[in-house]
mmCIF file of C-alpha atoms in Angstrom:
data_model
loop_
_atom_site.group_PDB
_atom_site.id
_atom_site.type_symbol
_atom_site.label_atom_id
_atom_site.label_comp_id
_atom_site.label_asym_id
_atom_site.label_seq_id
_atom_site.Cartn_x
_atom_site.Cartn_y
_atom_site.Cartn_z
ATOM 1 C CA GLU A 1 159.664 112.714 183.154
ATOM 2 C CA VAL A 2 159.155 114.343 179.769
ATOM 3 C CA GLN A 3 155.486 114.831 178.956
ATOM 4 C CA LEU A 4 153.717 116.378 175.990
ATOM 5 C CA VAL A 5 149.956 116.734 176.246
ATOM 6 C CA GLU A 6 147.907 117.945 173.297
ATOM 7 C CA SER A 7 144.448 119.450 173.542
ATOM 8 C CA GLY A 8 142.001 121.445 171.488
ATOM 9 C CA GLY A 9 140.891 118.891 168.928
ATOM 10 C CA GLY A 10 137.290 118.303 168.007
ATOM 11 C CA LEU A 11 134.667 118.412 165.283
ATOM 12 C CA VAL A 12 134.686 121.482 163.052
ATOM 13 C CA GLN A 13 132.897 122.349 159.822
ATOM 14 C CA PRO A 14 134.811 122.841 156.557
ATOM 15 C CA GLY A 15 136.164 126.361 156.434
ATOM 16 C CA GLY A 16 136.245 126.597 160.193
ATOM 17 C CA SER A 17 139.095 127.166 162.626
ATOM 18 C CA LEU A 18 140.617 125.352 165.540
ATOM 19 C CA ARG A 19 143.559 126.000 167.844
ATOM 20 C CA LEU A 20 145.582 123.102 169.155
ATOM 21 C CA SER A 21 147.777 123.319 172.221
ATOM 22 C CA CYS A 22 150.624 121.165 173.474
ATOM 23 C CA ALA A 23 151.621 121.483 177.121
ATOM 24 C CA ALA A 24 155.196 120.454 177.820
ATOM 25 C CA SER A 25 156.728 119.406 181.133
ATOM 26 C CA GLY A 26 159.744 117.566 182.477
ATOM 27 C CA PHE A 27 162.327 119.402 180.380
ATOM 28 C CA THR A 28 163.529 122.899 179.518
ATOM 29 C CA PHE A 29 160.988 123.674 176.815
ATOM 30 C CA SER A 30 162.774 126.795 175.583
ATOM 31 C CA SER A 31 165.839 124.748 174.652
ATOM 32 C CA PHE A 32 164.103 122.507 172.143
ATOM 33 C CA GLU A 33 162.739 122.841 168.649
ATOM 34 C CA MET A 34 159.255 121.434 168.224
ATOM 35 C CA ASN A 35 157.113 119.907 165.480
ATOM 36 C CA TRP A 36 153.513 119.130 164.721
ATOM 37 C CA VAL A 37 152.877 115.827 162.944
ATOM 38 C CA ARG A 38 149.525 114.461 161.815
ATOM 39 C CA GLN A 39 148.087 111.106 160.889
ATOM 40 C CA ALA A 40 144.894 110.772 158.886
ATOM 41 C CA PRO A 41 142.670 107.805 159.809
ATOM 42 C CA GLY A 42 144.315 104.596 158.619
ATOM 43 C CA LYS A 43 147.161 106.502 156.993
ATOM 44 C CA GLY A 44 150.812 107.220 157.669
ATOM 45 C CA LEU A 45 152.580 110.054 159.442
ATOM 46 C CA GLU A 46 152.929 113.504 157.876
ATOM 47 C CA TRP A 47 155.071 116.397 159.065
ATOM 48 C CA VAL A 48 152.956 119.534 159.447
ATOM 49 C CA SER A 49 155.093 122.297 160.908
ATOM 50 C CA TYR A 50 158.347 123.144 162.693
ATOM 51 C CA ILE A 51 159.345 125.930 165.048
ATOM 52 C CA ALA A 52 162.798 126.760 166.401
ATOM 53 C CA ASN A 53 163.346 126.931 170.139
ATOM 54 C CA ARG A 54 162.895 130.718 170.277
ATOM 55 C CA GLY A 55 160.440 130.853 167.404
ATOM 56 C CA SER A 56 162.896 132.518 165.043
ATOM 57 C CA SER A 57 162.496 129.888 162.314
ATOM 58 C CA ILE A 58 159.214 128.374 161.184
ATOM 59 C CA TYR A 59 158.417 125.925 158.404
ATOM 60 C CA TYR A 60 155.207 124.412 157.052
ATOM 61 C CA ALA A 61 154.268 121.526 154.835
ATOM 62 C CA ASP A 62 152.958 122.658 151.462
ATOM 63 C CA SER A 63 149.579 121.163 152.321
ATOM 64 C CA VAL A 64 148.996 123.586 155.208
ATOM 65 C CA ARG A 65 151.072 126.651 154.336
ATOM 66 C CA GLY A 66 148.964 129.804 154.391
ATOM 67 C CA ARG A 67 146.238 128.182 156.503
ATOM 68 C CA PHE A 68 148.054 126.956 159.634
ATOM 69 C CA THR A 69 150.202 128.992 162.026
ATOM 70 C CA ILE A 70 152.591 127.472 164.524
ATOM 71 C CA SER A 71 153.650 129.399 167.614
ATOM 72 C CA ARG A 72 155.015 128.843 171.087
ATOM 73 C CA ASP A 73 155.041 130.506 174.476
ATOM 74 C CA ASN A 74 158.199 129.482 176.300
ATOM 75 C CA ALA A 75 157.041 131.183 179.493
ATOM 76 C CA LYS A 76 154.034 128.857 179.511
ATOM 77 C CA ASN A 77 155.888 125.806 178.195
ATOM 78 C CA SER A 78 153.338 125.550 175.426
ATOM 79 C CA LEU A 79 153.227 124.936 171.685
ATOM 80 C CA TYR A 80 150.288 125.929 169.509
ATOM 81 C CA LEU A 81 148.853 125.285 166.078
ATOM 82 C CA GLN A 82 146.236 127.682 164.767
ATOM 83 C CA MET A 83 144.345 125.986 161.967
ATOM 84 C CA ASN A 84 142.158 128.085 159.662
ATOM 85 C CA SER A 85 140.208 127.321 156.500
ATOM 86 C CA LEU A 86 140.019 123.704 157.508
ATOM 87 C CA ARG A 87 139.300 121.068 154.876
ATOM 88 C CA ALA A 88 138.072 117.495 155.070
ATOM 89 C CA GLU A 89 141.576 116.308 154.240
ATOM 90 C CA ASP A 90 142.875 117.941 157.430
ATOM 91 C CA THR A 91 141.014 115.303 159.439
ATOM 92 C CA ALA A 92 143.695 113.536 161.453
ATOM 93 C CA VAL A 93 145.233 112.915 164.829
ATOM 94 C CA TYR A 94 147.673 115.742 165.491
ATOM 95 C CA TYR A 95 150.790 115.028 167.532
ATOM 96 C CA CYS A 96 153.348 117.419 168.950
ATOM 97 C CA ALA A 97 156.888 116.073 169.005
ATOM 98 C CA ARG A 98 160.100 117.278 170.567
ATOM 99 C CA ARG A 99 163.070 117.602 168.224
ATOM 100 C CA TYR A 100 166.325 116.467 169.791
ATOM 101 C CA CYS A 101 169.609 117.276 168.078
ATOM 102 C CA SER A 102 172.981 115.801 168.920
ATOM 103 C CA SER A 103 176.212 117.132 167.468
ATOM 104 C CA THR A 104 175.677 115.018 164.373
ATOM 105 C CA ALA A 105 171.963 114.559 163.732
ATOM 106 C CA CYS A 106 168.421 115.255 164.873
ATOM 107 C CA THR A 107 165.455 113.070 165.718
ATOM 108 C CA HIS A 108 162.101 113.320 167.488
ATOM 109 C CA ASP A 109 162.439 111.620 170.821
ATOM 110 C CA TYR A 110 159.181 112.400 172.614
ATOM 111 C CA TRP A 111 155.653 112.552 171.260
ATOM 112 C CA GLY A 112 152.353 113.517 172.797
ATOM 113 C CA GLN A 113 149.347 111.206 172.810
ATOM 114 C CA GLY A 114 147.674 113.168 170.033
ATOM 115 C CA THR A 115 144.425 115.072 169.619
ATOM 116 C CA LEU A 116 141.819 114.214 166.981
ATOM 117 C CA VAL A 117 140.637 116.867 164.561
ATOM 118 C CA THR A 118 137.592 115.992 162.476
ATOM 119 C CA VAL A 119 136.533 118.316 159.670
ATOM 120 C CA SER A 120 133.021 117.495 158.553
ATOM 121 C CA SER A 121 129.661 119.101 157.960
ATOM 122 C CA GLN B 1 153.033 108.929 147.535
ATOM 123 C CA SER B 2 155.522 108.852 150.422
ATOM 124 C CA ALA B 3 159.004 110.229 149.875
ATOM 125 C CA LEU B 4 160.610 107.145 151.465
ATOM 126 C CA THR B 5 159.611 103.671 150.316
ATOM 127 C CA GLN B 6 158.820 100.943 152.829
ATOM 128 C CA PRO B 7 157.203 97.550 152.237
ATOM 129 C CA PRO B 8 153.576 97.695 153.400
ATOM 130 C CA SER B 9 153.911 94.540 155.443
ATOM 131 C CA ALA B 10 156.409 92.185 157.038
ATOM 132 C CA SER B 11 156.004 89.158 159.224
ATOM 133 C CA GLY B 12 157.864 86.559 161.231
ATOM 134 C CA SER B 13 157.345 83.931 163.868
ATOM 135 C CA PRO B 14 158.288 84.428 167.508
ATOM 136 C CA GLY B 15 162.038 84.182 167.967
ATOM 137 C CA GLN B 16 162.799 84.877 164.332
ATOM 138 C CA SER B 17 164.407 87.997 162.850
ATOM 139 C CA VAL B 18 162.728 90.412 160.469
ATOM 140 C CA THR B 19 164.252 93.283 158.497
ATOM 141 C CA ILE B 20 162.273 96.265 157.234
ATOM 142 C CA SER B 21 163.756 98.424 154.503
ATOM 143 C CA CYS B 22 163.415 102.144 153.874
ATOM 144 C CA THR B 23 164.561 103.393 150.489
ATOM 145 C CA GLY B 24 165.157 107.003 149.641
ATOM 146 C CA THR B 25 167.633 108.974 147.571
ATOM 147 C CA ARG B 26 170.983 110.694 147.906
ATOM 148 C CA SER B 27 169.042 113.775 148.970
ATOM 149 C CA ASP B 28 167.696 112.153 152.116
ATOM 150 C CA VAL B 29 168.606 108.667 153.390
ATOM 151 C CA GLY B 30 171.799 108.412 151.388
ATOM 152 C CA GLY B 31 173.024 111.880 152.167
ATOM 153 C CA TYR B 32 172.599 112.164 155.917
ATOM 154 C CA ASN B 33 172.773 110.101 159.100
ATOM 155 C CA TYR B 34 169.418 111.491 160.216
ATOM 156 C CA VAL B 35 167.467 108.244 159.753
ATOM 157 C CA SER B 36 165.082 107.422 162.588
ATOM 158 C CA TRP B 37 162.654 104.576 163.128
ATOM 159 C CA TYR B 38 159.391 104.823 165.041
ATOM 160 C CA GLN B 39 157.131 102.091 166.396
ATOM 161 C CA GLN B 40 153.416 102.729 166.628
ATOM 162 C CA HIS B 41 150.884 100.430 168.231
ATOM 163 C CA PRO B 42 147.206 100.887 167.297
ATOM 164 C CA GLY B 43 145.743 103.984 168.867
ATOM 165 C CA LYS B 44 149.049 104.999 170.400
ATOM 166 C CA ALA B 45 151.632 107.685 169.703
ATOM 167 C CA PRO B 46 154.783 106.877 167.754
ATOM 168 C CA LYS B 47 157.761 105.806 169.856
ATOM 169 C CA LEU B 48 161.352 106.424 168.857
ATOM 170 C CA MET B 49 163.205 103.115 168.421
ATOM 171 C CA ILE B 50 166.311 104.045 166.418
ATOM 172 C CA TYR B 51 167.981 107.392 165.653
ATOM 173 C CA GLU B 52 171.080 108.449 163.725
ATOM 174 C CA VAL B 53 170.708 105.262 161.643
ATOM 175 C CA SER B 54 171.760 102.812 164.346
ATOM 176 C CA LYS B 55 171.530 104.323 167.842
ATOM 177 C CA ARG B 56 168.997 103.085 170.390
ATOM 178 C CA PRO B 57 167.383 105.383 172.953
ATOM 179 C CA SER B 58 167.575 104.290 176.548
ATOM 180 C CA GLY B 59 164.994 101.608 177.274
ATOM 181 C CA VAL B 60 164.730 100.223 173.739
ATOM 182 C CA PRO B 61 165.668 96.524 173.697
ATOM 183 C CA ASP B 62 168.861 95.611 171.880
ATOM 184 C CA ARG B 63 166.750 93.284 169.748
ATOM 185 C CA PHE B 64 166.140 96.374 167.646
ATOM 186 C CA SER B 65 168.979 97.471 165.392
ATOM 187 C CA GLY B 66 169.412 99.840 162.469
ATOM 188 C CA SER B 67 171.767 100.121 159.538
ATOM 189 C CA LYS B 68 172.185 101.899 156.235
ATOM 190 C CA SER B 69 173.688 101.077 152.883
ATOM 191 C CA GLY B 70 173.623 103.698 150.193
ATOM 192 C CA ASN B 71 170.119 105.081 149.863
ATOM 193 C CA THR B 72 168.478 102.294 151.870
ATOM 194 C CA ALA B 73 168.135 102.124 155.626
ATOM 195 C CA SER B 74 167.033 99.003 157.456
ATOM 196 C CA LEU B 75 165.466 98.134 160.782
ATOM 197 C CA THR B 76 166.072 94.612 162.071
ATOM 198 C CA VAL B 77 164.050 93.108 164.868
ATOM 199 C CA SER B 78 165.684 89.989 166.266
ATOM 200 C CA GLY B 79 164.084 87.450 168.571
ATOM 201 C CA LEU B 80 160.590 88.565 167.588
ATOM 202 C CA GLN B 81 158.103 88.896 170.405
ATOM 203 C CA ALA B 82 154.352 89.315 170.304
ATOM 204 C CA GLU B 83 154.605 92.907 171.554
ATOM 205 C CA ASP B 84 156.728 93.832 168.524
ATOM 206 C CA GLU B 85 153.612 93.613 166.366
ATOM 207 C CA ALA B 86 153.033 97.217 165.321
ATOM 208 C CA ASP B 87 153.480 99.718 162.515
ATOM 209 C CA TYR B 88 157.007 100.956 161.880
ATOM 210 C CA TYR B 89 157.892 104.217 160.179
ATOM 211 C CA CYS B 90 161.251 105.442 158.976
ATOM 212 C CA SER B 91 162.080 109.113 158.735
ATOM 213 C CA SER B 92 164.940 111.078 157.271
ATOM 214 C CA TYR B 93 166.158 114.618 157.052
ATOM 215 C CA THR B 94 166.330 116.109 153.591
ATOM 216 C CA GLY B 95 168.633 118.883 152.597
ATOM 217 C CA SER B 96 165.776 120.865 151.107
ATOM 218 C CA ASN B 97 163.230 120.610 153.891
ATOM 219 C CA ILE B 98 163.860 120.806 157.620
ATOM 220 C CA LEU B 99 160.581 119.004 158.200
ATOM 221 C CA GLY B 100 162.053 115.824 156.763
ATOM 222 C CA VAL B 101 160.197 112.942 155.188
ATOM 223 C CA PHE B 102 158.494 109.782 156.416
ATOM 224 C CA GLY B 103 158.161 106.410 154.865
ATOM 225 C CA GLY B 104 154.698 105.044 154.260
ATOM 226 C CA GLY B 105 154.948 102.628 157.162
ATOM 227 C CA THR B 106 155.297 98.859 157.496
ATOM 228 C CA LYS B 107 152.863 96.693 159.411
ATOM 229 C CA LEU B 108 154.846 94.035 161.249
ATOM 230 C CA THR B 109 152.885 90.907 162.089
ATOM 231 C CA VAL B 110 154.148 88.318 164.546
ATOM 232 C CA LEU B 111 152.706 85.030 163.357
#
């Protein structure tokens, strides 16, 4: 059974840092690209970051570029998101999601349960 | 402002059919078959319901179907059931951004 379990969320002051983790199981983690997606309270979904299966390609949303760093450790079946210089507008539930690609298209077929990040003084 | 446009709400009675639209441009919805639909119940993670415009993952009831015409994709829920009440989000790949774009979400109410 595919499982994605996020951890590391919590309350942090503006300007602070936090590191999120996503533990993967039930599939060959190193074969899949991964994403972080967030959802502010009462709002819609927002793509945050992408990483290729071996980490060779990385992309960020404009809203987090220069402050967030995505990484992965395939030996530990884990995905990470280092978040620095946090702002109130970064307050959200953060989800990790597996990117599945067929021969014709890609989608995100499995999502974790999310971890809440609250940025407040 | 979301890149893809969805109606904020939709509703129907049990047993009826409801269609939710997702409008983009030739650069996203109209240009690729990467449209996906996600269902999200309150406090829960999104769940993939439709991918590649019209394909259903294993375990998703065939009451859920997807289609696309031009720059607009649609999700149809037939034979509405109480458990279908949730938020629905569309997503598409864009040629300029591997992250893709989401719609703003549609709250489906089963009357």
